[in-house]
Coordinates of C-alpha atoms in Angstrom, one line a residue:
X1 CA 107.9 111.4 119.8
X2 CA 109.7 111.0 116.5
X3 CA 107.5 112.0 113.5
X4 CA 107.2 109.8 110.7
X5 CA 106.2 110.0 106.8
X6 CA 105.0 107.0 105.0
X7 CA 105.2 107.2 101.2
X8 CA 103.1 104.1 99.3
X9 CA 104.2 102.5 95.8
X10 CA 102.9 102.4 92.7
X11 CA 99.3 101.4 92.3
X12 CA 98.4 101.4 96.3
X13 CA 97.3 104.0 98.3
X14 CA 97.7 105.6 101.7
X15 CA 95.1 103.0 102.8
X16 CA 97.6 100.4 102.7
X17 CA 99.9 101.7 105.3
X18 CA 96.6 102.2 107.6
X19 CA 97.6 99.3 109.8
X20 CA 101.0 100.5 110.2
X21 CA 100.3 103.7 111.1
X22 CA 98.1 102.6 113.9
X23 CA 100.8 100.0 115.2
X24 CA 103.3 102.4 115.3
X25 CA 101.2 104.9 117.0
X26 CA 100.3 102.2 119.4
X27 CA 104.4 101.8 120.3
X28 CA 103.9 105.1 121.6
X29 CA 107.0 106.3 120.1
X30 CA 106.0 107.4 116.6
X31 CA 103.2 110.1 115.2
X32 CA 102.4 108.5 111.4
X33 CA 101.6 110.7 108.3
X34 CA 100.1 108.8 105.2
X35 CA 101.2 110.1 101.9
X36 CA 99.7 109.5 98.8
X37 CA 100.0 110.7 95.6
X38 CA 97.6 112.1 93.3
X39 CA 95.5 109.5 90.7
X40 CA 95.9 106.9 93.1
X41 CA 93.8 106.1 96.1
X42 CA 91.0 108.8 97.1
X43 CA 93.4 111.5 95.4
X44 CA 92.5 112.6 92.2
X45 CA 94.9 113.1 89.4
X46 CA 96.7 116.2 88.7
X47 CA 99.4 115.2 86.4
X48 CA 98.8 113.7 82.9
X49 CA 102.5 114.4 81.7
X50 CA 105.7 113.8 83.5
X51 CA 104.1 112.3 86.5
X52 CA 107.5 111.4 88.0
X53 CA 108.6 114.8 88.2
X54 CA 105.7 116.4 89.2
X55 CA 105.4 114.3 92.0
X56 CA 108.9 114.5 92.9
X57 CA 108.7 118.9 92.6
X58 CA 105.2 118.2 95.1
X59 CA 106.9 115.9 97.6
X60 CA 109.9 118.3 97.8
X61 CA 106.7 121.5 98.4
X62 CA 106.0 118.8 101.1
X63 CA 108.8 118.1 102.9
X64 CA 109.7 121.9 103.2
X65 CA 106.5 122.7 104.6
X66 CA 106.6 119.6 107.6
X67 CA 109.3 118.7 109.7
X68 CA 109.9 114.3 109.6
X69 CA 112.6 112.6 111.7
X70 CA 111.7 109.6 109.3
X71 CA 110.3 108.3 105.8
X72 CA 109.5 104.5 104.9
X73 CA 108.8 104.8 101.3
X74 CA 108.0 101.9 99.1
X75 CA 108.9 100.8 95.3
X76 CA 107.7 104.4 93.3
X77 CA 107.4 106.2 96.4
X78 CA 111.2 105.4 97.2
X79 CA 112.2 106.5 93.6
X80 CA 110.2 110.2 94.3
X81 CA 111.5 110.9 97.8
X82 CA 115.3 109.9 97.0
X83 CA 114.8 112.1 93.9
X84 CA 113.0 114.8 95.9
X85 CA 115.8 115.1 99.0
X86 CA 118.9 113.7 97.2
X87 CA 118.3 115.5 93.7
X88 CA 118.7 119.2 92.3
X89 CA 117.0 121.6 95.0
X90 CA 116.8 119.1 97.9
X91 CA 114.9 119.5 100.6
X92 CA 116.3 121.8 103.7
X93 CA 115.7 119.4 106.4
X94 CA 117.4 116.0 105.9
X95 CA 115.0 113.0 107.5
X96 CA 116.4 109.0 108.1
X97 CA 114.9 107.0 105.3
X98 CA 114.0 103.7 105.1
X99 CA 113.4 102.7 101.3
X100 CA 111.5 99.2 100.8
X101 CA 112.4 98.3 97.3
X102 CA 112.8 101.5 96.0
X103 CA 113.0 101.6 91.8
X104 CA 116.1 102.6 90.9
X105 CA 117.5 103.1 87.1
X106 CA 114.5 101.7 86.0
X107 CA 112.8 98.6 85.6
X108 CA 114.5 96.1 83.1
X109 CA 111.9 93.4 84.0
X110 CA 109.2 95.6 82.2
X111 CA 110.8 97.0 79.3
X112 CA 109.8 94.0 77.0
X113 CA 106.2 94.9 78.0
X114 CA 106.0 98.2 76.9
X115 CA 106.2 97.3 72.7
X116 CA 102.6 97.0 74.1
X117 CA 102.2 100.2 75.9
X118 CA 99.0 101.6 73.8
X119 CA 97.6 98.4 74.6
X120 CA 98.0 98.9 78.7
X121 CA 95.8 101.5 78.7
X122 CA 92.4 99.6 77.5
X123 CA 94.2 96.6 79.6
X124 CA 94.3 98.6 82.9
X125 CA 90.6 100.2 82.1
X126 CA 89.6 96.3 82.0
X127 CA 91.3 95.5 85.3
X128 CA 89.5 97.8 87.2
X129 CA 85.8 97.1 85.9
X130 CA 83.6 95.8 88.6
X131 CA 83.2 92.5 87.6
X132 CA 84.4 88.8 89.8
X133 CA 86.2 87.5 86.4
X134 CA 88.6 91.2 86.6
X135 CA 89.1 91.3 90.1
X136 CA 90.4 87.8 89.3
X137 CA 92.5 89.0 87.1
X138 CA 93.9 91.6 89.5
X139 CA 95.0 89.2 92.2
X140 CA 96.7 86.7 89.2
X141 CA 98.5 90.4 87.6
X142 CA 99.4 90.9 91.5
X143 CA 101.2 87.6 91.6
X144 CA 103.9 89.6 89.8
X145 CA 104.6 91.5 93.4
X146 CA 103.3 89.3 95.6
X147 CA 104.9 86.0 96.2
X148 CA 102.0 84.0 97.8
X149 CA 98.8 84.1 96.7
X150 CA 97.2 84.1 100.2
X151 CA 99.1 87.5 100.4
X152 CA 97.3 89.2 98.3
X153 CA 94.0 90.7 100.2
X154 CA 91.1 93.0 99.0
X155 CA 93.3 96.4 99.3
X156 CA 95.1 95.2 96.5
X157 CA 92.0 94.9 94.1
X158 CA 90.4 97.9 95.9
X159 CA 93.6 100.0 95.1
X160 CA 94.1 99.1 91.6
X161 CA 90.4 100.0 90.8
X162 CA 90.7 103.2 92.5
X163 CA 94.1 104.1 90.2
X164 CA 93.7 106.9 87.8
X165 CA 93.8 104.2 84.3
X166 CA 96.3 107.3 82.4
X167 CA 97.9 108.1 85.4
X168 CA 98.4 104.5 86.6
X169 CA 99.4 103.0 83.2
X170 CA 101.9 106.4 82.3
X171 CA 103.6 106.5 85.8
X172 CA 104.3 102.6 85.0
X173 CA 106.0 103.7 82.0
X174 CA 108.0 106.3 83.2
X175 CA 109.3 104.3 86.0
X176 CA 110.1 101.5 83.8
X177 CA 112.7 103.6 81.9
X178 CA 113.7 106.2 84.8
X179 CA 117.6 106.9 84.6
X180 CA 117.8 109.4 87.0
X181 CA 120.6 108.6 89.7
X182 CA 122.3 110.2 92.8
X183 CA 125.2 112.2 92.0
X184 CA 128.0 111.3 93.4
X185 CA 130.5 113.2 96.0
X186 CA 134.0 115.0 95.0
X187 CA 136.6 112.2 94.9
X188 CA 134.4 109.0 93.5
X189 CA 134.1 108.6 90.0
X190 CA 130.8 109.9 88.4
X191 CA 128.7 113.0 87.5
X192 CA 130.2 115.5 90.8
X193 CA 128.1 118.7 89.6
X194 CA 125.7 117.9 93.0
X195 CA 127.0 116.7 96.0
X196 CA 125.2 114.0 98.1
X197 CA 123.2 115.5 101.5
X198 CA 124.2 114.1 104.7
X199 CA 121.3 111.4 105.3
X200 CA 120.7 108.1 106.7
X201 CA 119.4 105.0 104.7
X202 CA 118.2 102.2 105.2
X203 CA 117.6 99.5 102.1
X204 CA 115.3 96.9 102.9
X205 CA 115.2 94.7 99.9
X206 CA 114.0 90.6 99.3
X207 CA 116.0 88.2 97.6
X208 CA 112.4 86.8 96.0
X209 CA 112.1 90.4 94.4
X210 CA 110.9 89.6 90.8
X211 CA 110.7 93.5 89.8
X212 CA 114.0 95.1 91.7
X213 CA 117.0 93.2 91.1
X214 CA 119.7 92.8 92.9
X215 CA 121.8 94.6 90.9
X216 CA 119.9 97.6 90.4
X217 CA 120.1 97.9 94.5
X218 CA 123.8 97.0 94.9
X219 CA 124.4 100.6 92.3
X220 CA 122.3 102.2 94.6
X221 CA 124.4 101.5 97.4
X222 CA 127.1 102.3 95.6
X223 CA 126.2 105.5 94.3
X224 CA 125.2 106.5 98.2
X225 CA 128.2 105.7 98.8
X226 CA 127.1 102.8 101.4
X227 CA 124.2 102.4 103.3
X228 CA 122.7 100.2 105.7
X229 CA 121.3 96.9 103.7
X230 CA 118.9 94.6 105.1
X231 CA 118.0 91.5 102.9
X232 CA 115.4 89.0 103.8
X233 CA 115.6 86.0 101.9
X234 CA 111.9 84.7 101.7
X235 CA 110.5 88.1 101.1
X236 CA 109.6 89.6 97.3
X237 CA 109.2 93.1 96.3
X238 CA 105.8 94.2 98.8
X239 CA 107.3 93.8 102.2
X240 CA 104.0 95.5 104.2
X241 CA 102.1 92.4 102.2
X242 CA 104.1 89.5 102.3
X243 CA 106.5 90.4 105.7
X244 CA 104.3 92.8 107.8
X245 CA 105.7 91.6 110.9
X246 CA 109.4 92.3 110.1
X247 CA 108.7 95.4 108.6
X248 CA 107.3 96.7 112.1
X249 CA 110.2 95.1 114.0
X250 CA 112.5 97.6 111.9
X251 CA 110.6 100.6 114.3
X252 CA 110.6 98.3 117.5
X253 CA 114.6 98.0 117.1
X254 CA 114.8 101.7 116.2
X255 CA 116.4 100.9 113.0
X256 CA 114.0 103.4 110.8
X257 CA 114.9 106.5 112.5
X258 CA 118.2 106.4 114.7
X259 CA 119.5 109.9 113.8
X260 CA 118.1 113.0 112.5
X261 CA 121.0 115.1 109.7
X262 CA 119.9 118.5 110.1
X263 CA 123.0 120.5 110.1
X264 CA 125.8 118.9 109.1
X265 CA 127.5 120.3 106.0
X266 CA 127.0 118.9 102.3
X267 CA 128.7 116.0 101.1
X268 CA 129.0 114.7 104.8
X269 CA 127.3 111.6 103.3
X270 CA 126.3 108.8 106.1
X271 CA 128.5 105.4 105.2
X272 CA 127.2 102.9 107.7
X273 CA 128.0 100.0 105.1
X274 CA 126.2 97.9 107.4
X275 CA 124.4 94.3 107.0
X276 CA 122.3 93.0 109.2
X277 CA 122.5 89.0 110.5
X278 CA 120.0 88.5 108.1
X279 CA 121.9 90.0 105.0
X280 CA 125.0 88.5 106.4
X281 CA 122.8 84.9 106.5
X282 CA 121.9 85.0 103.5
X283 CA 125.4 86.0 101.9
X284 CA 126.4 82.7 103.5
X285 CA 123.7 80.7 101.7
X286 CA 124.4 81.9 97.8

């Protein structure tokens, strides 16, 4: 039984990942943990400054205290646990992770929106009043994410209601201009003052992906020193939305959690370098 943390993105909330959990625990092969992070969801808010970073010192209190073969970790919640594990302090024990369109150096795609960043906060406020014409206007602000507009379901207005309005709209603006990036190991090129702990990745990333570009994950890669990349060409930047069944045929095939890297020494990082048929497809179709 291979125990498994789930980490949600910005604006959901553990209840997202509900169905998930319970599939997985129906495999027989996985116990499930739902993470979520305080202002969002049914947690309430703790941080008003530096959100990022007090997430990222919490999920690192986390991780010390419970022992995961595995994190899945989506969009915000892939930027905190790479910066929790991979960062200054990193956590002892060393789980597989499998990072759905994790932010990475930023979010270019947003800056131009936040010359109107006081305005965001009465905007967001507006967004979450209980009224048919706002939670409209969620689902058409959720096309953004979403690809399809029959994707988007009633957790996603539920969810963005729920938000903390400071936390929600300040964690947005801190991810939009995070620059925080893996250091690299002796020998590349690059900031060497930390050295990369041995850990599997797994990148899951779609090509329809209108707020992680491709570039941002190919420096990723790069800066892990190779990973394992898979690419789906029809999917955008919510993967449990708009792909659910693919995302749970990553556990079926093993992929999220093949290896545990629990004593292996530092800067034994895991090149795998891998693509699957359907990154390798979809190389073919550019």
């Amino acid at each position: 039984m291979q125990n498994i943390l789930i980490v949600h993105g910005w604006i959901h909330s553990a209840k997202r990942y509900q169905r998930l959990k319970k599939d997985l625990e129906r495999l027989g092969a996985y116990h499930v943990e739902l993470y979520e992070f305080p202002g969002f969801g049914d947690t309430p808010a703790r941080y008003k400054r530096d959100i990022l970073s007090g997430y990222v010192a919490e999920m690192r209190r986390y991780l010390n205290e419970h022992d995961f073969d595995g994190i899945v970790a989506h969009s915000m919640g892939g930027n905190v646990v790479l910066r929790a594990i991979l960062g200054k302090d990193g956590v002892r024990r060393k789980p597989a992770l499998v990072l759905l369109s994790p932010v990475y150096q930023g979010v270019g795609i947003l800056k131009p929106l936040m010359l109107f960043y006081p305005l965001l906060f009465p905007g967001m406020w507006l967004l979450q009043r209980p009224f048919a014409g706002c939670r409209l206007l969620v689902k058409l602000a959720s096309l953004f994410t979403v690809n399809s507009w029959a994707d988007i379901d009633e957790r996603i207005v539920v969810d963005a209601r729920r938000a903390d309005t400071m936390v929600a709209v300040r964690t947005l603006r801190e991810l939009t201009f995070d620059c925080w990036r893996v250091a690299k190991n002796k020998g590349m090129k690059g900031n060497m003052t930390e050295k990369i702990p041995p850990c599997q990745v797994t990148l899951v990333w779609g090509k329809k992906d209108r707020v992680i570009t491709k570039r941002s994950m190919a420096l990723l890669v790069g800066d892990l020193g190779g990973c394992d990349v898979r690419v789906f060409p029809e999917m955008g930047h919510t993967m449990v939305v708009e792909d659910y069944d693919e995302l749970l045929k990553l556990f079926q095939k093993g992929v999220a959690c093949r290896k545990r890297f629990s004593g292996a020494s530092d800067g034994d990082a895991c090149r795998t370098d891998y693509k699957s048929k359907n990154s390798s497809k979809n190389e073919r179709t550019k």
